[in-house]
Amino acid sequence: MVRLTVDEKEIEAEEGQNLLQVCLENGITVPHLCFLEGMENSPASCRLCFVEIEGMDCPVPSCQTVVHDGMVVNTQSPAVRHLQRSALQLLLSAHRVDCSDCPANKRCALQQLAKLLGIPLKVKHLESLAGEVDTRMGHPLLAYDAGRCVLCGRCLYACAKHQEHPLLTFVRRGFSTRVDFKGKTDPAELPCLACLACVEICPVSALGFAGKTLGAA
Amino acid sequence: MNFHPEKLPQERLAALAEDAKRRLAAKRRADLPRIIIGMATCGLAAGASETRAAFEQALAEQNLEALIIPVGCLGHCYAEPLVVIENPGFPPIAYHSVTPGKAKALVKSFLAEGDPLFEYVLAALEENDLLPSIADFPRFYLEQRVVMEKCGSIDPADLKEYLSRGGYAGLVRVLGLPPGEIVGVLSESGLRGRGGAGFPTGAKWELARKVEGSKKTVICNADEGDPGAYMDRTLLESNPHQLLEGLAICAYSVGAADAVVYVRAEYPLAVKTISRAIAQAEQANLLGKGILGANFDLEVKVFQGSGAFVCGEETALIESLEGKRGMPRFRPPYPVEHGLWGRPTVINNVKTLSTVPAIIEKGAQWFRTIGTPNSPGTAIFSVVGNVTRPGLVEIPMGTTLRTLIFEICGGIPRQKQFKAVQIGGPSGGCLPESLLDTPVDFDSLTRAGAMMGSGGLVVMDEESCMVNVARYFLDFTQNESCGKCTFCRIGTRHLLNILDRITKGEGREGDLELLETLGRDIKEGALCGLGKTAPNPILTSLKYFRSEYEAHIREKRCPSMMCRALTAYYIDPDKCARGCEACVGCCPVDAIFTAKGRKKAIDQGLCVKCGECVVSCPPEYDAVKRVSPAHLAPVVERPK
Ligand SMILES: Cc1cc2nc3c(=O)[nH]c(=O)nc-3n(C[C@H](O)[C@H](O)[C@H](O)COP(=O)(O)O)c2cc1C
């Protein structure tokens, strides 16, 4: 057991646990997208779960920080909030904000994060980079909306967990990176029909049943 | 080879070296002239193969005998194809830009008739009474060659050459020492990683040596993704065994039995050269099982990467070796604890490993006499851009940028003014004239806002637009971003778009502040070194060349007249020669027409600003002018 202080609150945790997990278990809200509870090795890619730790000169992602005894953590310092807002604004600038047409409306992770961090959904100072609706994916039954996707990778994680051979992957690079499907396209041979774990886990409804769950798309 | 098992490694190596010398002597008669041709990628690109063929043909025609010896690269790119001729009775002489025609002339005049053709000479390699020698030229005497010492003077395809020049002596020396002691020598030498970050090599090896784990791996990072950097390629192509010796010393010191050389597939000659060297070394028992009879095995493999910049980052490189998408992982854990397949892994750059044999042989103290206290040793730069003598330069750390650019590389050609130097590749910084006295070492460059990086150095003259330069580098980094983390994937795209707008005359108030705040957030928030350094070209050029940005935004003016949207061409009627048609014919879009008084004028609506008319206008008229902002060009109506 180790004892640490988070936002002036004393908490206990098991040795070797990651800080984000510990915070979440103790009811301390830390924004995050790419991390899922119980995940062994977080990709640390969404860049939202920053916290400040006494003795370190800049904020660090809590999902990749192992707790240790005597650790003093601030989850809401100005530097932390600044970076989180900046990251969320970048995500929003590349996201098609058409909430009323979106099946994720009201349960959307971006809406919740914006509320938590106190920023509007429309980012004024950045031009919108959200692409046109593009639902093409090699998968015969899934539809993917790159204009909504935040590339958190949860779907890849879920797919890897539920399928012997994961069928979802990242393709292309840089700003063109997107989620794609690798595998046989013959519906009869698709092992993933019964699963749909990826659709379920998507925080922004970028994945859905083709033609059905993607709203206007 | 039939060695006796009881022989010591040094005896075995001595036997190998003796054998190599003997066979080389048998193969190369001492009384014959030698024609030594630089045939690394740079030489080949400049036509070294054709030059070689011309030598062979001319020798046959003249019925002369001479040895043609292909070697690697001497680093003098401006002089390729570069040929050294050792003609008995003369000092060895280096010739530059040896075209097939010159090759034939050299055979006829020099080899047949004894006239060394002064007009083609670069320099003699030794002091003599006949010709100026390299000791007279700063491009040579201000350099100090430690790592590149044998580059361009040995045949990289022939292990015998490296052996006959004392190669693998460092390896033999360490085979008799406890690993801790070797790592101690490295630590004492102060060698810092040449792959960019400058991490102390001794400390890295010590961590790897101490970490538990029976299977350890050593990786040589030869991904070399920086545009304009090619020193790692040159080392692989010119002296592969030096790298293998360093790799073996590293593996022995940390207790690894596996090693990988990670080379990009775009370097086919480097891949071929290093692969052949590995096979030769295995055959000579310098690699493989029970190396030189010692209790040390090392298997070295070559892995060809597919040339993504980010795969040079050590964790992405490991992912790529494991067959996954080349995306960086969060560190810690560092590769020394958890690397390839989860094993303890040392990753070092080609230059770092290639420096090791010399340190082992000559000692830590010797190494510390070169360079500065915090950055001992030499630095290899690929100096490109607007300099008179571009190429690879190896200098002691601490040499100033001014010496490097102006004395060694001959300064800016065509009487132009120096404007800036970009150091450290796409993630480095742009430094202005006022910082030319910055010494080249890890800490000074970082303090100035640039970085050592992999040693790419681009010199820019007054005609370079700093906004456009920053845009160029951002275009590169945002393209090469792996797309994993938010800041790099989306942030760098925003930076690029803003720069794009500014260079097109669509900049707005507030853009510069946005570039700065976003740039700083990306530096702080990004996952790996690519994102963390991508804003550097913008942040440094904003710091040192802010007024150029402001001119683009406020006056729609490009001070260097490089951004096409902000410039225009016009023809000065007072200078244009009546009836001359030179520019008309070369305009690709028929934008030039005849105006009043049979003078020419440009239709601004059609002009694509290619600049062909400037080139074609006879210099004595010099009538085509370029202006910025574009509206300064007088509008001339095309007659109906
Ligand atoms: C985007 C990026 C690209 C890199 N590319 C290279 C490279 O091409 N070659 C290299 O040796 N190191 C490169 N590095 C540095 C490596 O991550 C690592 O620090 C280095 O290989 C360690 O070797 P050293 O200690 O000998 O310098 C790169 C780092 C980053 C962040």
Short mmCIF file of N, CA, C and O in Angstrom, two decimals, chain B residues 223-301:
data_model
loop_
_atom_site.label_atom_id
_atom_site.label_comp_id
_atom_site.label_asym_id
_atom_site.label_seq_id
_atom_site.Cartn_x
_atom_site.Cartn_y
_atom_site.Cartn_z
N ASP B 223 18.27 5.02 -39.10
CA ASP B 223 17.05 5.38 -39.82
C ASP B 223 17.25 6.69 -40.58
O ASP B 223 16.76 6.87 -41.69
N GLU B 224 17.96 7.59 -39.94
CA GLU B 224 18.36 8.87 -40.55
C GLU B 224 17.26 9.49 -41.43
O GLU B 224 17.35 9.49 -42.65
N GLY B 225 16.24 10.00 -40.77
CA GLY B 225 15.11 10.54 -41.51
C GLY B 225 15.16 12.02 -41.78
O GLY B 225 14.33 12.53 -42.53
N ASP B 226 16.09 12.74 -41.19
CA ASP B 226 16.13 14.18 -41.40
C ASP B 226 16.40 14.50 -42.86
O ASP B 226 17.37 14.01 -43.43
N PRO B 227 15.59 15.37 -43.45
CA PRO B 227 15.90 15.74 -44.82
C PRO B 227 17.23 16.50 -44.83
O PRO B 227 17.44 17.37 -44.00
N GLY B 228 18.10 16.13 -45.72
CA GLY B 228 19.38 16.85 -45.82
C GLY B 228 20.49 16.25 -44.99
O GLY B 228 21.63 16.68 -45.08
N ALA B 229 20.19 15.24 -44.17
CA ALA B 229 21.25 14.61 -43.38
C ALA B 229 21.62 13.29 -44.02
O ALA B 229 20.74 12.51 -44.38
N TYR B 230 22.91 13.02 -44.17
CA TYR B 230 23.30 11.77 -44.82
C TYR B 230 24.62 11.24 -44.28
O TYR B 230 25.30 10.47 -44.95
N MET B 231 24.97 11.65 -43.05
CA MET B 231 26.24 11.17 -42.52
C MET B 231 26.19 9.72 -42.10
O MET B 231 27.17 9.00 -42.22
N ASP B 232 25.04 9.27 -41.61
CA ASP B 232 24.96 7.86 -41.21
C ASP B 232 25.06 6.96 -42.44
O ASP B 232 25.74 5.94 -42.41
N ARG B 233 24.39 7.39 -43.50
CA ARG B 233 24.49 6.63 -44.75
C ARG B 233 25.94 6.55 -45.19
O ARG B 233 26.45 5.49 -45.56
N THR B 234 26.62 7.69 -45.13
CA THR B 234 28.00 7.72 -45.58
C THR B 234 28.88 6.79 -44.75
O THR B 234 29.73 6.09 -45.29
N LEU B 235 28.66 6.78 -43.44
CA LEU B 235 29.48 5.90 -42.60
C LEU B 235 29.21 4.44 -42.93
O LEU B 235 30.13 3.63 -42.98
N LEU B 236 27.95 4.11 -43.16
CA LEU B 236 27.63 2.72 -43.51
C LEU B 236 28.25 2.34 -44.85
O LEU B 236 28.72 1.22 -45.03
N GLU B 237 28.23 3.28 -45.76
CA GLU B 237 28.72 2.97 -47.10
C GLU B 237 30.24 3.03 -47.20
O GLU B 237 30.81 2.48 -48.14
N SER B 238 30.86 3.75 -46.28
CA SER B 238 32.29 3.99 -46.43
C SER B 238 33.15 3.20 -45.46
O SER B 238 34.30 2.90 -45.76
N ASN B 239 32.62 2.90 -44.29
CA ASN B 239 33.41 2.15 -43.31
C ASN B 239 32.51 1.31 -42.43
O ASN B 239 32.37 1.56 -41.24
N PRO B 240 31.89 0.29 -43.00
CA PRO B 240 30.91 -0.49 -42.24
C PRO B 240 31.52 -1.26 -41.07
O PRO B 240 30.87 -1.47 -40.06
N HIS B 241 32.77 -1.68 -41.21
CA HIS B 241 33.35 -2.51 -40.16
C HIS B 241 33.62 -1.72 -38.88
O HIS B 241 33.59 -2.27 -37.79
N GLN B 242 33.87 -0.43 -39.04
CA GLN B 242 34.06 0.39 -37.85
C GLN B 242 32.78 0.38 -37.01
O GLN B 242 32.83 0.27 -35.78
N LEU B 243 31.64 0.48 -37.69
CA LEU B 243 30.37 0.43 -36.98
C LEU B 243 30.17 -0.94 -36.33
O LEU B 243 29.80 -1.03 -35.16
N LEU B 244 30.47 -1.99 -37.07
CA LEU B 244 30.29 -3.34 -36.51
C LEU B 244 31.19 -3.55 -35.30
O LEU B 244 30.79 -4.17 -34.31
N GLU B 245 32.38 -2.99 -35.36
CA GLU B 245 33.29 -3.12 -34.22
C GLU B 245 32.68 -2.41 -33.01
O GLU B 245 32.66 -2.96 -31.90
N GLY B 246 32.16 -1.20 -33.24
CA GLY B 246 31.52 -0.47 -32.14
C GLY B 246 30.32 -1.22 -31.59
O GLY B 246 30.10 -1.29 -30.38
N LEU B 247 29.56 -1.79 -32.50
CA LEU B 247 28.37 -2.56 -32.11
C LEU B 247 28.77 -3.76 -31.25
O LEU B 247 28.16 -4.06 -30.22
N ALA B 248 29.83 -4.43 -31.66
CA ALA B 248 30.28 -5.60 -30.92
C ALA B 248 30.81 -5.20 -29.55
O ALA B 248 30.57 -5.89 -28.55
N ILE B 249 31.52 -4.09 -29.49
CA ILE B 249 32.03 -3.63 -28.19
C ILE B 249 30.86 -3.33 -27.26
O ILE B 249 30.86 -3.69 -26.08
N CYS B 250 29.84 -2.68 -27.82
CA CYS B 250 28.66 -2.36 -27.02
C CYS B 250 28.00 -3.64 -26.52
O CYS B 250 27.70 -3.79 -25.33
N ALA B 251 27.79 -4.58 -27.42
CA ALA B 251 27.10 -5.83 -27.06
C ALA B 251 27.88 -6.57 -25.98
O ALA B 251 27.30 -7.05 -25.00
N TYR B 252 29.19 -6.63 -26.14
CA TYR B 252 30.01 -7.31 -25.14
C TYR B 252 29.89 -6.61 -23.78
O TYR B 252 29.77 -7.25 -22.74
N SER B 253 29.90 -5.29 -23.81
CA SER B 253 29.88 -4.52 -22.56
C SER B 253 28.58 -4.66 -21.80
O SER B 253 28.57 -4.63 -20.58
N VAL B 254 27.46 -4.75 -22.53
CA VAL B 254 26.19 -4.81 -21.82
C VAL B 254 25.69 -6.25 -21.68
O VAL B 254 24.69 -6.48 -21.01
N GLY B 255 26.36 -7.18 -22.32
CA GLY B 255 25.94 -8.58 -22.21
C GLY B 255 24.84 -8.96 -23.17
O GLY B 255 23.92 -9.67 -22.81
N ALA B 256 24.93 -8.47 -24.40
CA ALA B 256 23.92 -8.81 -25.41
C ALA B 256 24.50 -9.79 -26.41
O ALA B 256 25.69 -9.74 -26.71
N ALA B 257 23.65 -10.66 -26.91
CA ALA B 257 24.10 -11.61 -27.92
C ALA B 257 23.41 -11.39 -29.25
O ALA B 257 23.65 -12.11 -30.21
N ASP B 258 22.52 -10.40 -29.29
CA ASP B 258 21.81 -10.07 -30.52
C ASP B 258 21.96 -8.60 -30.83
O ASP B 258 21.93 -7.77 -29.92
N ALA B 259 22.09 -8.31 -32.10
CA ALA B 259 22.14 -6.90 -32.48
C ALA B 259 21.40 -6.73 -33.80
O ALA B 259 21.31 -7.65 -34.61
N VAL B 260 20.85 -5.53 -33.96
CA VAL B 260 20.13 -5.21 -35.19
C VAL B 260 20.64 -3.88 -35.71
O VAL B 260 20.84 -2.94 -34.95
N VAL B 261 20.88 -3.84 -37.02
CA VAL B 261 21.16 -2.55 -37.64
C VAL B 261 19.88 -2.15 -38.38
O VAL B 261 19.46 -2.83 -39.31
N TYR B 262 19.26 -1.07 -37.92
CA TYR B 262 17.99 -0.64 -38.50
C TYR B 262 18.29 0.44 -39.54
O TYR B 262 18.59 1.58 -39.21
N VAL B 263 18.24 0.05 -40.82
CA VAL B 263 18.55 1.00 -41.91
C VAL B 263 17.29 1.23 -42.74
O VAL B 263 16.51 0.30 -42.96
N ARG B 264 17.15 2.42 -43.23
CA ARG B 264 15.98 2.65 -44.08
C ARG B 264 16.19 2.01 -45.45
O ARG B 264 17.31 1.99 -45.98
N ALA B 265 15.11 1.50 -46.00
CA ALA B 265 15.21 0.80 -47.28
C ALA B 265 15.59 1.74 -48.41
O ALA B 265 16.06 1.29 -49.46
N GLU B 266 15.43 3.04 -48.20
CA GLU B 266 15.83 3.99 -49.25
C GLU B 266 17.33 4.11 -49.38
O GLU B 266 17.82 4.89 -50.19
N TYR B 267 18.06 3.38 -48.55
CA TYR B 267 19.52 3.41 -48.62
C TYR B 267 20.02 2.06 -49.15
O TYR B 267 20.68 1.30 -48.43
N PRO B 268 19.71 1.72 -50.39
CA PRO B 268 20.04 0.36 -50.86
C PRO B 268 21.53 0.05 -50.81
O PRO B 268 21.91 -1.06 -50.44
N LEU B 269 22.36 1.05 -51.13
CA LEU B 269 23.79 0.76 -51.12
C LEU B 269 24.29 0.53 -49.69
O LEU B 269 25.13 -0.34 -49.44
N ALA B 270 23.76 1.32 -48.75
CA ALA B 270 24.14 1.15 -47.35
C ALA B 270 23.72 -0.23 -46.86
O ALA B 270 24.47 -0.92 -46.17
N VAL B 271 22.52 -0.65 -47.24
CA VAL B 271 22.03 -1.97 -46.83
C VAL B 271 22.95 -3.05 -47.37
O VAL B 271 23.37 -3.97 -46.66
N LYS B 272 23.31 -2.90 -48.64
CA LYS B 272 24.17 -3.89 -49.26
C LYS B 272 25.54 -3.92 -48.60
O LYS B 272 26.09 -4.99 -48.30
N THR B 273 26.10 -2.74 -48.37
CA THR B 273 27.45 -2.66 -47.81
C THR B 273 27.50 -3.24 -46.41
O THR B 273 28.40 -4.03 -46.08
N ILE B 274 26.53 -2.89 -45.58
CA ILE B 274 26.59 -3.38 -44.19
C ILE B 274 26.28 -4.88 -44.16
O ILE B 274 26.89 -5.62 -43.38
N SER B 275 25.38 -5.33 -45.02
CA SER B 275 25.06 -6.77 -45.02
C SER B 275 26.28 -7.58 -45.43
O SER B 275 26.60 -8.62 -44.82
N ARG B 276 26.99 -7.09 -46.45
CA ARG B 276 28.19 -7.81 -46.89
C ARG B 276 29.24 -7.79 -45.79
O ARG B 276 29.91 -8.80 -45.53
N ALA B 277 29.36 -6.65 -45.11
CA ALA B 277 30.36 -6.55 -44.05
C ALA B 277 30.05 -7.54 -42.93
O ALA B 277 30.96 -8.15 -42.37
N ILE B 278 28.78 -7.69 -42.61
CA ILE B 278 28.40 -8.63 -41.54
C ILE B 278 28.80 -10.05 -41.95
O ILE B 278 29.40 -10.80 -41.16
N ALA B 279 28.51 -10.40 -43.21
CA ALA B 279 28.86 -11.74 -43.68
C ALA B 279 30.36 -11.96 -43.62
O ALA B 279 30.83 -13.02 -43.17
N GLN B 280 31.12 -10.95 -44.03
CA GLN B 280 32.59 -11.08 -44.00
C GLN B 280 33.09 -11.25 -42.57
O GLN B 280 33.96 -12.08 -42.29
N ALA B 281 32.54 -10.42 -41.68
CA ALA B 281 33.00 -10.47 -40.29
C ALA B 281 32.66 -11.82 -39.68
O ALA B 281 33.44 -12.37 -38.90
N GLU B 282 31.49 -12.37 -40.04
CA GLU B 282 31.13 -13.68 -39.50
C GLU B 282 32.11 -14.74 -39.99
O GLU B 282 32.55 -15.61 -39.24
N GLN B 283 32.43 -14.61 -41.25
CA GLN B 283 33.34 -15.60 -41.82
C GLN B 283 34.71 -15.55 -41.17
O GLN B 283 35.37 -16.57 -40.99
N ALA B 284 35.13 -14.36 -40.80
CA ALA B 284 36.44 -14.21 -40.17
C ALA B 284 36.36 -14.41 -38.67
O ALA B 284 37.31 -14.13 -37.95
N ASN B 285 35.19 -14.83 -38.19
CA ASN B 285 34.99 -15.08 -36.76
C ASN B 285 35.11 -13.79 -35.92
O ASN B 285 35.45 -13.80 -34.75
N LEU B 286 34.84 -12.64 -36.57
CA LEU B 286 34.82 -11.38 -35.82
C LEU B 286 33.42 -11.10 -35.31
O LEU B 286 33.19 -10.22 -34.49
N LEU B 287 32.46 -11.84 -35.83
CA LEU B 287 31.09 -11.85 -35.32
C LEU B 287 30.68 -13.31 -35.31
O LEU B 287 31.41 -14.16 -35.82
N GLY B 288 29.52 -13.57 -34.73
CA GLY B 288 29.04 -14.95 -34.73
C GLY B 288 29.30 -15.63 -33.40
O GLY B 288 29.24 -14.99 -32.36
N LYS B 289 29.60 -16.90 -33.46
CA LYS B 289 29.78 -17.68 -32.22
C LYS B 289 31.24 -17.68 -31.79
O LYS B 289 32.14 -17.81 -32.61
N GLY B 290 31.47 -17.56 -30.49
CA GLY B 290 32.81 -17.66 -29.93
C GLY B 290 33.78 -16.73 -30.65
O GLY B 290 34.80 -17.15 -31.21
N ILE B 291 33.47 -15.45 -30.63
CA ILE B 291 34.22 -14.47 -31.43
C ILE B 291 35.71 -14.49 -31.06
O ILE B 291 36.08 -14.33 -29.90
N LEU B 292 36.55 -14.71 -32.05
CA LEU B 292 38.00 -14.79 -31.90
C LEU B 292 38.39 -15.73 -30.75
O LEU B 292 39.36 -15.48 -30.03
N GLY B 293 37.59 -16.75 -30.56
CA GLY B 293 37.93 -17.72 -29.53
C GLY B 293 37.49 -17.32 -28.14
O GLY B 293 37.69 -18.08 -27.19
N ALA B 294 36.93 -16.15 -28.00
CA ALA B 294 36.50 -15.72 -26.66
C ALA B 294 35.10 -16.25 -26.37
O ALA B 294 34.41 -16.72 -27.26
N ASN B 295 34.71 -16.12 -25.15
CA ASN B 295 33.39 -16.60 -24.74
C ASN B 295 32.36 -15.50 -25.02
O ASN B 295 31.80 -14.91 -24.10
N PHE B 296 32.17 -15.18 -26.27
CA PHE B 296 31.28 -14.08 -26.64
C PHE B 296 30.67 -14.36 -28.00
O PHE B 296 31.39 -14.54 -28.99
N ASP B 297 29.32 -14.43 -28.03
CA ASP B 297 28.61 -14.64 -29.29
C ASP B 297 27.87 -13.36 -29.65
O ASP B 297 27.34 -12.69 -28.77
N LEU B 298 27.81 -13.07 -30.91
CA LEU B 298 26.99 -11.93 -31.33
C LEU B 298 26.45 -12.17 -32.73
O LEU B 298 27.21 -12.35 -33.69
N GLU B 299 25.13 -12.18 -32.81
CA GLU B 299 24.50 -12.30 -34.12
C GLU B 299 23.96 -10.93 -34.51
O GLU B 299 23.19 -10.33 -33.77
N VAL B 300 24.38 -10.45 -35.68
CA VAL B 300 23.93 -9.13 -36.12
C VAL B 300 23.03 -9.29 -37.33
O VAL B 300 23.37 -9.99 -38.29
N LYS B 301 21.86 -8.64 -37.28
CA LYS B 301 20.94 -8.69 -38.41
C LYS B 301 20.71 -7.29 -38.94
O LYS B 301 20.82 -6.32 -38.21
#
